[in-house]
C-alpha cells in the first residue's frame, strides 16, 4: 500500500499568486527526495473532488494518510490564513505527525502556535516565485 501525506495550503484560484506559491512549494517537496522519500504528497486542491471540508474530514478521520504538511502562510493577502490555522488545529489534535512550513520568521508566528517547529523557506526561493509570477502577470500589482 502506498504511503501518503496530505498537504494543506492557501490555494485561491488557479493562476493566483497564492496558487503559484503553493504549486512551487509542492514541486520542491516532491523533487527533494530526502524529505518525502517513499511518500506520495496529495495537496487538497489536486484531489478529484475539490471539497476541502470533505477531503480534510476524510484525511483526519481515516487511516489513508500517515501525516500532514501545512503550508502556513501565503504571498498575497493575509500572512496567516484563518482557514489554514483552523486546519492546523485539527491536525494537531489528530495525533498524527505533521510538518509546518512558512516563509516568515519564527518571531512573526502567532503566539498561540509559536512553540511548533516550523520549516523555514529561504527568501531567495520566495523572491524567485514572485519574480516568475510577475513576469507572467505584468499588468497586476501585488507588492
JSON list of N, CA, C and O in Angstrom, two decimals, residues 3-8 22 24-43 66-72 97-102 117-122:
[
{"chain": "A", "resi": 3, "resn": "UNK", "atom": "N", "xyz": [2.25, 4.88, 0.76]},
{"chain": "A", "resi": 3, "resn": "UNK", "atom": "CA", "xyz": [2.21, 5.77, 1.90]},
{"chain": "A", "resi": 3, "resn": "UNK", "atom": "C", "xyz": [1.95, 7.19, 1.39]},
{"chain": "A", "resi": 3, "resn": "UNK", "atom": "O", "xyz": [2.59, 7.65, 0.44]},
{"chain": "A", "resi": 4, "resn": "UNK", "atom": "N", "xyz": [1.01, 7.87, 2.04]},
{"chain": "A", "resi": 4, "resn": "UNK", "atom": "CA", "xyz": [0.61, 9.19, 1.57]},
{"chain": "A", "resi": 4, "resn": "UNK", "atom": "C", "xyz": [0.65, 10.24, 2.68]},
{"chain": "A", "resi": 4, "resn": "UNK", "atom": "O", "xyz": [0.43, 9.92, 3.85]},
{"chain": "A", "resi": 5, "resn": "UNK", "atom": "N", "xyz": [0.90, 11.47, 2.25]},
{"chain": "A", "resi": 5, "resn": "UNK", "atom": "CA", "xyz": [0.88, 12.64, 3.12]},
{"chain": "A", "resi": 5, "resn": "UNK", "atom": "C", "xyz": [-0.12, 13.63, 2.54]},
{"chain": "A", "resi": 5, "resn": "UNK", "atom": "O", "xyz": [-0.11, 13.88, 1.34]},
{"chain": "A", "resi": 6, "resn": "UNK", "atom": "N", "xyz": [-0.96, 14.19, 3.39]},
{"chain": "A", "resi": 6, "resn": "UNK", "atom": "CA", "xyz": [-1.97, 15.17, 2.97]},
{"chain": "A", "resi": 6, "resn": "UNK", "atom": "C", "xyz": [-1.38, 16.57, 3.13]},
{"chain": "A", "resi": 6, "resn": "UNK", "atom": "O", "xyz": [-0.82, 16.88, 4.18]},
{"chain": "A", "resi": 7, "resn": "UNK", "atom": "N", "xyz": [-1.49, 17.40, 2.10]},
{"chain": "A", "resi": 7, "resn": "UNK", "atom": "CA", "xyz": [-0.95, 18.76, 2.14]},
{"chain": "A", "resi": 7, "resn": "UNK", "atom": "C", "xyz": [-2.07, 19.78, 2.13]},
{"chain": "A", "resi": 7, "resn": "UNK", "atom": "O", "xyz": [-2.97, 19.70, 1.30]},
{"chain": "A", "resi": 8, "resn": "UNK", "atom": "N", "xyz": [-2.00, 20.73, 3.06]},
{"chain": "A", "resi": 8, "resn": "UNK", "atom": "CA", "xyz": [-2.98, 21.80, 3.16]},
{"chain": "A", "resi": 8, "resn": "UNK", "atom": "C", "xyz": [-2.27, 23.13, 2.99]},
{"chain": "A", "resi": 8, "resn": "UNK", "atom": "O", "xyz": [-1.18, 23.33, 3.55]},
{"chain": "A", "resi": 22, "resn": "UNK", "atom": "N", "xyz": [1.94, 27.86, -3.68]},
{"chain": "A", "resi": 22, "resn": "UNK", "atom": "CA", "xyz": [1.67, 26.51, -3.21]},
{"chain": "A", "resi": 22, "resn": "UNK", "atom": "C", "xyz": [2.20, 25.48, -4.20]},
{"chain": "A", "resi": 22, "resn": "UNK", "atom": "O", "xyz": [2.82, 24.49, -3.80]},
{"chain": "A", "resi": 24, "resn": "UNK", "atom": "N", "xyz": [4.66, 25.82, -6.30]},
{"chain": "A", "resi": 24, "resn": "UNK", "atom": "CA", "xyz": [6.12, 25.83, -6.26]},
{"chain": "A", "resi": 24, "resn": "UNK", "atom": "C", "xyz": [6.65, 25.07, -5.05]},
{"chain": "A", "resi": 24, "resn": "UNK", "atom": "O", "xyz": [7.62, 24.29, -5.17]},
{"chain": "A", "resi": 25, "resn": "UNK", "atom": "N", "xyz": [6.04, 25.26, -3.89]},
{"chain": "A", "resi": 25, "resn": "UNK", "atom": "CA", "xyz": [6.47, 24.54, -2.69]},
{"chain": "A", "resi": 25, "resn": "UNK", "atom": "C", "xyz": [6.20, 23.05, -2.85]},
{"chain": "A", "resi": 25, "resn": "UNK", "atom": "O", "xyz": [7.03, 22.20, -2.49]},
{"chain": "A", "resi": 26, "resn": "UNK", "atom": "N", "xyz": [5.05, 22.71, -3.42]},
{"chain": "A", "resi": 26, "resn": "UNK", "atom": "CA", "xyz": [4.73, 21.30, -3.69]},
{"chain": "A", "resi": 26, "resn": "UNK", "atom": "C", "xyz": [5.79, 20.68, -4.60]},
{"chain": "A", "resi": 26, "resn": "UNK", "atom": "O", "xyz": [6.27, 19.57, -4.34]},
{"chain": "A", "resi": 27, "resn": "UNK", "atom": "N", "xyz": [6.16, 21.39, -5.65]},
{"chain": "A", "resi": 27, "resn": "UNK", "atom": "CA", "xyz": [7.18, 20.89, -6.57]},
{"chain": "A", "resi": 27, "resn": "UNK", "atom": "C", "xyz": [8.51, 20.69, -5.85]},
{"chain": "A", "resi": 27, "resn": "UNK", "atom": "O", "xyz": [9.20, 19.68, -6.07]},
{"chain": "A", "resi": 28, "resn": "UNK", "atom": "N", "xyz": [8.89, 21.63, -5.01]},
{"chain": "A", "resi": 28, "resn": "UNK", "atom": "CA", "xyz": [10.13, 21.47, -4.24]},
{"chain": "A", "resi": 28, "resn": "UNK", "atom": "C", "xyz": [10.07, 20.24, -3.33]},
{"chain": "A", "resi": 28, "resn": "UNK", "atom": "O", "xyz": [11.04, 19.48, -3.24]},
{"chain": "A", "resi": 29, "resn": "UNK", "atom": "N", "xyz": [8.95, 20.05, -2.68]},
{"chain": "A", "resi": 29, "resn": "UNK", "atom": "CA", "xyz": [8.81, 18.91, -1.77]},
{"chain": "A", "resi": 29, "resn": "UNK", "atom": "C", "xyz": [8.85, 17.59, -2.51]},
{"chain": "A", "resi": 29, "resn": "UNK", "atom": "O", "xyz": [9.41, 16.61, -2.01]},
{"chain": "A", "resi": 30, "resn": "UNK", "atom": "N", "xyz": [8.25, 17.54, -3.68]},
{"chain": "A", "resi": 30, "resn": "UNK", "atom": "CA", "xyz": [8.18, 16.26, -4.40]},
{"chain": "A", "resi": 30, "resn": "UNK", "atom": "C", "xyz": [9.46, 15.95, -5.17]},
{"chain": "A", "resi": 30, "resn": "UNK", "atom": "O", "xyz": [9.67, 14.81, -5.55]},
{"chain": "A", "resi": 31, "resn": "UNK", "atom": "N", "xyz": [10.31, 16.94, -5.39]},
{"chain": "A", "resi": 31, "resn": "UNK", "atom": "CA", "xyz": [11.57, 16.67, -6.07]},
{"chain": "A", "resi": 31, "resn": "UNK", "atom": "C", "xyz": [12.72, 16.51, -5.09]},
{"chain": "A", "resi": 31, "resn": "UNK", "atom": "O", "xyz": [13.77, 16.01, -5.46]},
{"chain": "A", "resi": 32, "resn": "UNK", "atom": "N", "xyz": [12.55, 16.93, -3.86]},
{"chain": "A", "resi": 32, "resn": "UNK", "atom": "CA", "xyz": [13.58, 16.77, -2.82]},
{"chain": "A", "resi": 32, "resn": "UNK", "atom": "C", "xyz": [13.32, 15.44, -2.13]},
{"chain": "A", "resi": 32, "resn": "UNK", "atom": "O", "xyz": [12.62, 15.37, -1.12]},
{"chain": "A", "resi": 33, "resn": "UNK", "atom": "N", "xyz": [13.88, 14.37, -2.68]},
{"chain": "A", "resi": 33, "resn": "UNK", "atom": "CA", "xyz": [13.52, 13.02, -2.24]},
{"chain": "A", "resi": 33, "resn": "UNK", "atom": "C", "xyz": [13.91, 12.71, -0.81]},
{"chain": "A", "resi": 33, "resn": "UNK", "atom": "O", "xyz": [13.29, 11.86, -0.18]},
{"chain": "A", "resi": 34, "resn": "UNK", "atom": "N", "xyz": [14.91, 13.37, -0.26]},
{"chain": "A", "resi": 34, "resn": "UNK", "atom": "CA", "xyz": [15.28, 13.07, 1.14]},
{"chain": "A", "resi": 34, "resn": "UNK", "atom": "C", "xyz": [14.15, 13.43, 2.09]},
{"chain": "A", "resi": 34, "resn": "UNK", "atom": "O", "xyz": [14.01, 12.85, 3.15]},
{"chain": "A", "resi": 35, "resn": "UNK", "atom": "N", "xyz": [13.34, 14.42, 1.73]},
{"chain": "A", "resi": 35, "resn": "UNK", "atom": "CA", "xyz": [12.28, 14.87, 2.62]},
{"chain": "A", "resi": 35, "resn": "UNK", "atom": "C", "xyz": [11.06, 13.96, 2.56]},
{"chain": "A", "resi": 35, "resn": "UNK", "atom": "O", "xyz": [10.44, 13.69, 3.58]},
{"chain": "A", "resi": 36, "resn": "UNK", "atom": "N", "xyz": [10.70, 13.50, 1.39]},
{"chain": "A", "resi": 36, "resn": "UNK", "atom": "CA", "xyz": [9.47, 12.72, 1.25]},
{"chain": "A", "resi": 36, "resn": "UNK", "atom": "C", "xyz": [9.71, 11.36, 0.61]},
{"chain": "A", "resi": 36, "resn": "UNK", "atom": "O", "xyz": [8.81, 10.78, 0.03]},
{"chain": "A", "resi": 37, "resn": "UNK", "atom": "N", "xyz": [10.90, 10.85, 0.72]},
{"chain": "A", "resi": 37, "resn": "UNK", "atom": "CA", "xyz": [11.23, 9.57, 0.11]},
{"chain": "A", "resi": 37, "resn": "UNK", "atom": "C", "xyz": [10.24, 8.50, 0.53]},
{"chain": "A", "resi": 37, "resn": "UNK", "atom": "O", "xyz": [10.02, 8.27, 1.72]},
{"chain": "A", "resi": 38, "resn": "UNK", "atom": "N", "xyz": [9.63, 7.86, -0.45]},
{"chain": "A", "resi": 38, "resn": "UNK", "atom": "CA", "xyz": [8.70, 6.79, -0.17]},
{"chain": "A", "resi": 38, "resn": "UNK", "atom": "C", "xyz": [7.26, 7.23, 0.09]},
{"chain": "A", "resi": 38, "resn": "UNK", "atom": "O", "xyz": [6.41, 6.40, 0.37]},
{"chain": "A", "resi": 39, "resn": "UNK", "atom": "N", "xyz": [6.98, 8.52, 0.03]},
{"chain": "A", "resi": 39, "resn": "UNK", "atom": "CA", "xyz": [5.64, 9.03, 0.28]},
{"chain": "A", "resi": 39, "resn": "UNK", "atom": "C", "xyz": [5.10, 9.77, -0.94]},
{"chain": "A", "resi": 39, "resn": "UNK", "atom": "O", "xyz": [5.85, 10.41, -1.67]},
{"chain": "A", "resi": 40, "resn": "UNK", "atom": "N", "xyz": [3.82, 9.70, -1.12]},
{"chain": "A", "resi": 40, "resn": "UNK", "atom": "CA", "xyz": [3.14, 10.49, -2.15]},
{"chain": "A", "resi": 40, "resn": "UNK", "atom": "C", "xyz": [2.44, 11.65, -1.44]},
{"chain": "A", "resi": 40, "resn": "UNK", "atom": "O", "xyz": [1.66, 11.43, -0.51]},
{"chain": "A", "resi": 41, "resn": "UNK", "atom": "N", "xyz": [2.73, 12.88, -1.87]},
{"chain": "A", "resi": 41, "resn": "UNK", "atom": "CA", "xyz": [2.07, 14.05, -1.28]},
{"chain": "A", "resi": 41, "resn": "UNK", "atom": "C", "xyz": [0.80, 14.33, -2.08]},
{"chain": "A", "resi": 41, "resn": "UNK", "atom": "O", "xyz": [0.84, 14.40, -3.31]},
{"chain": "A", "resi": 42, "resn": "UNK", "atom": "N", "xyz": [-0.31, 14.48, -1.39]},
{"chain": "A", "resi": 42, "resn": "UNK", "atom": "CA", "xyz": [-1.59, 14.80, -2.03]},
{"chain": "A", "resi": 42, "resn": "UNK", "atom": "C", "xyz": [-2.11, 16.13, -1.53]},
{"chain": "A", "resi": 42, "resn": "UNK", "atom": "O", "xyz": [-2.71, 16.19, -0.45]},
{"chain": "A", "resi": 43, "resn": "UNK", "atom": "N", "xyz": [-1.90, 17.22, -2.29]},
{"chain": "A", "resi": 43, "resn": "UNK", "atom": "CA", "xyz": [-2.48, 18.50, -1.91]},
{"chain": "A", "resi": 43, "resn": "UNK", "atom": "C", "xyz": [-4.00, 18.45, -2.02]},
{"chain": "A", "resi": 43, "resn": "UNK", "atom": "O", "xyz": [-4.54, 17.83, -2.95]},
{"chain": "A", "resi": 66, "resn": "UNK", "atom": "N", "xyz": [-0.53, 9.10, 6.42]},
{"chain": "A", "resi": 66, "resn": "UNK", "atom": "CA", "xyz": [0.37, 8.86, 7.53]},
{"chain": "A", "resi": 66, "resn": "UNK", "atom": "C", "xyz": [0.76, 10.13, 8.26]},
{"chain": "A", "resi": 66, "resn": "UNK", "atom": "O", "xyz": [1.26, 10.09, 9.37]},
{"chain": "A", "resi": 67, "resn": "UNK", "atom": "N", "xyz": [0.55, 11.27, 7.60]},
{"chain": "A", "resi": 67, "resn": "UNK", "atom": "CA", "xyz": [0.91, 12.54, 8.20]},
{"chain": "A", "resi": 67, "resn": "UNK", "atom": "C", "xyz": [0.45, 13.69, 7.32]},
{"chain": "A", "resi": 67, "resn": "UNK", "atom": "O", "xyz": [-0.26, 13.49, 6.34]},
{"chain": "A", "resi": 68, "resn": "UNK", "atom": "N", "xyz": [0.88, 14.90, 7.70]},
{"chain": "A", "resi": 68, "resn": "UNK", "atom": "CA", "xyz": [0.38, 16.11, 7.05]},
{"chain": "A", "resi": 68, "resn": "UNK", "atom": "C", "xyz": [1.50, 17.10, 6.81]},
{"chain": "A", "resi": 68, "resn": "UNK", "atom": "O", "xyz": [2.47, 17.16, 7.57]},
{"chain": "A", "resi": 69, "resn": "UNK", "atom": "N", "xyz": [1.33, 17.89, 5.77]},
{"chain": "A", "resi": 69, "resn": "UNK", "atom": "CA", "xyz": [2.18, 19.05, 5.52]},
{"chain": "A", "resi": 69, "resn": "UNK", "atom": "C", "xyz": [1.26, 20.26, 5.51]},
{"chain": "A", "resi": 69, "resn": "UNK", "atom": "O", "xyz": [0.22, 20.25, 4.83]},
{"chain": "A", "resi": 70, "resn": "UNK", "atom": "N", "xyz": [1.61, 21.29, 6.25]},
{"chain": "A", "resi": 70, "resn": "UNK", "atom": "CA", "xyz": [0.81, 22.51, 6.31]},
{"chain": "A", "resi": 70, "resn": "UNK", "atom": "C", "xyz": [1.68, 23.68, 5.84]},
{"chain": "A", "resi": 70, "resn": "UNK", "atom": "O", "xyz": [2.69, 23.99, 6.47]},
{"chain": "A", "resi": 71, "resn": "UNK", "atom": "N", "xyz": [1.31, 24.28, 4.72]},
{"chain": "A", "resi": 71, "resn": "UNK", "atom": "CA", "xyz": [1.97, 25.50, 4.26]},
{"chain": "A", "resi": 71, "resn": "UNK", "atom": "C", "xyz": [1.22, 26.64, 4.92]},
{"chain": "A", "resi": 71, "resn": "UNK", "atom": "O", "xyz": [0.11, 26.99, 4.54]},
{"chain": "A", "resi": 72, "resn": "UNK", "atom": "N", "xyz": [1.82, 27.19, 5.96]},
{"chain": "A", "resi": 72, "resn": "UNK", "atom": "CA", "xyz": [1.13, 28.09, 6.88]},
{"chain": "A", "resi": 72, "resn": "UNK", "atom": "C", "xyz": [0.76, 29.44, 6.29]},
{"chain": "A", "resi": 72, "resn": "UNK", "atom": "O", "xyz": [-0.27, 30.00, 6.61]},
{"chain": "A", "resi": 97, "resn": "UNK", "atom": "N", "xyz": [1.74, 12.69, 12.75]},
{"chain": "A", "resi": 97, "resn": "UNK", "atom": "CA", "xyz": [2.85, 13.62, 12.52]},
{"chain": "A", "resi": 97, "resn": "UNK", "atom": "C", "xyz": [2.51, 14.67, 11.48]},
{"chain": "A", "resi": 97, "resn": "UNK", "atom": "O", "xyz": [1.71, 14.42, 10.56]},
{"chain": "A", "resi": 98, "resn": "UNK", "atom": "N", "xyz": [3.12, 15.84, 11.61]},
{"chain": "A", "resi": 98, "resn": "UNK", "atom": "CA", "xyz": [2.89, 16.92, 10.66]},
{"chain": "A", "resi": 98, "resn": "UNK", "atom": "C", "xyz": [4.13, 17.79, 10.56]},
{"chain": "A", "resi": 98, "resn": "UNK", "atom": "O", "xyz": [4.98, 17.80, 11.45]},
{"chain": "A", "resi": 99, "resn": "UNK", "atom": "N", "xyz": [4.24, 18.48, 9.44]},
{"chain": "A", "resi": 99, "resn": "UNK", "atom": "CA", "xyz": [5.32, 19.43, 9.20]},
{"chain": "A", "resi": 99, "resn": "UNK", "atom": "C", "xyz": [4.67, 20.75, 8.84]},
{"chain": "A", "resi": 99, "resn": "UNK", "atom": "O", "xyz": [3.77, 20.79, 7.98]},
{"chain": "A", "resi": 100, "resn": "UNK", "atom": "N", "xyz": [5.08, 21.82, 9.49]},
{"chain": "A", "resi": 100, "resn": "UNK", "atom": "CA", "xyz": [4.57, 23.16, 9.19]},
{"chain": "A", "resi": 100, "resn": "UNK", "atom": "C", "xyz": [5.67, 23.92, 8.45]},
{"chain": "A", "resi": 100, "resn": "UNK", "atom": "O", "xyz": [6.82, 23.92, 8.88]},
{"chain": "A", "resi": 101, "resn": "UNK", "atom": "N", "xyz": [5.29, 24.54, 7.34]},
{"chain": "A", "resi": 101, "resn": "UNK", "atom": "CA", "xyz": [6.24, 25.28, 6.51]},
{"chain": "A", "resi": 101, "resn": "UNK", "atom": "C", "xyz": [5.79, 26.73, 6.42]},
{"chain": "A", "resi": 101, "resn": "UNK", "atom": "O", "xyz": [4.60, 27.00, 6.28]},
{"chain": "A", "resi": 102, "resn": "UNK", "atom": "N", "xyz": [6.75, 27.66, 6.47]},
{"chain": "A", "resi": 102, "resn": "UNK", "atom": "CA", "xyz": [6.43, 29.08, 6.37]},
{"chain": "A", "resi": 102, "resn": "UNK", "atom": "C", "xyz": [7.62, 29.84, 5.80]},
{"chain": "A", "resi": 102, "resn": "UNK", "atom": "O", "xyz": [8.77, 29.45, 5.99]},
{"chain": "A", "resi": 117, "resn": "UNK", "atom": "N", "xyz": [7.52, 23.65, 15.87]},
{"chain": "A", "resi": 117, "resn": "UNK", "atom": "CA", "xyz": [8.67, 23.77, 14.98]},
{"chain": "A", "resi": 117, "resn": "UNK", "atom": "C", "xyz": [8.18, 24.04, 13.56]},
{"chain": "A", "resi": 117, "resn": "UNK", "atom": "O", "xyz": [7.26, 23.38, 13.08]},
{"chain": "A", "resi": 118, "resn": "UNK", "atom": "N", "xyz": [8.81, 25.02, 12.93]},
{"chain": "A", "resi": 118, "resn": "UNK", "atom": "CA", "xyz": [8.40, 25.43, 11.58]},
{"chain": "A", "resi": 118, "resn": "UNK", "atom": "C", "xyz": [9.60, 25.33, 10.65]},
{"chain": "A", "resi": 118, "resn": "UNK", "atom": "O", "xyz": [10.68, 25.84, 10.97]},
{"chain": "A", "resi": 119, "resn": "UNK", "atom": "N", "xyz": [9.40, 24.67, 9.53]},
{"chain": "A", "resi": 119, "resn": "UNK", "atom": "CA", "xyz": [10.43, 24.59, 8.50]},
{"chain": "A", "resi": 119, "resn": "UNK", "atom": "C", "xyz": [10.39, 25.88, 7.70]},
{"chain": "A", "resi": 119, "resn": "UNK", "atom": "O", "xyz": [9.35, 26.25, 7.15]},
{"chain": "A", "resi": 120, "resn": "UNK", "atom": "N", "xyz": [11.49, 26.61, 7.67]},
{"chain": "A", "resi": 120, "resn": "UNK", "atom": "CA", "xyz": [11.54, 27.92, 7.00]},
{"chain": "A", "resi": 120, "resn": "UNK", "atom": "C", "xyz": [11.93, 27.78, 5.54]},
{"chain": "A", "resi": 120, "resn": "UNK", "atom": "O", "xyz": [12.86, 27.06, 5.20]},
{"chain": "A", "resi": 121, "resn": "UNK", "atom": "N", "xyz": [11.22, 28.51, 4.70]},
{"chain": "A", "resi": 121, "resn": "UNK", "atom": "CA", "xyz": [11.54, 28.58, 3.28]},
{"chain": "A", "resi": 121, "resn": "UNK", "atom": "C", "xyz": [12.49, 29.76, 3.09]},
{"chain": "A", "resi": 121, "resn": "UNK", "atom": "O", "xyz": [12.17, 30.88, 3.49]},
{"chain": "A", "resi": 122, "resn": "UNK", "atom": "N", "xyz": [13.65, 29.54, 2.50]},
{"chain": "A", "resi": 122, "resn": "UNK", "atom": "CA", "xyz": [14.58, 30.66, 2.28]},
{"chain": "A", "resi": 122, "resn": "UNK", "atom": "C", "xyz": [13.96, 31.74, 1.39]},
{"chain": "A", "resi": 122, "resn": "UNK", "atom": "O", "xyz": [13.23, 31.44, 0.44]}
]
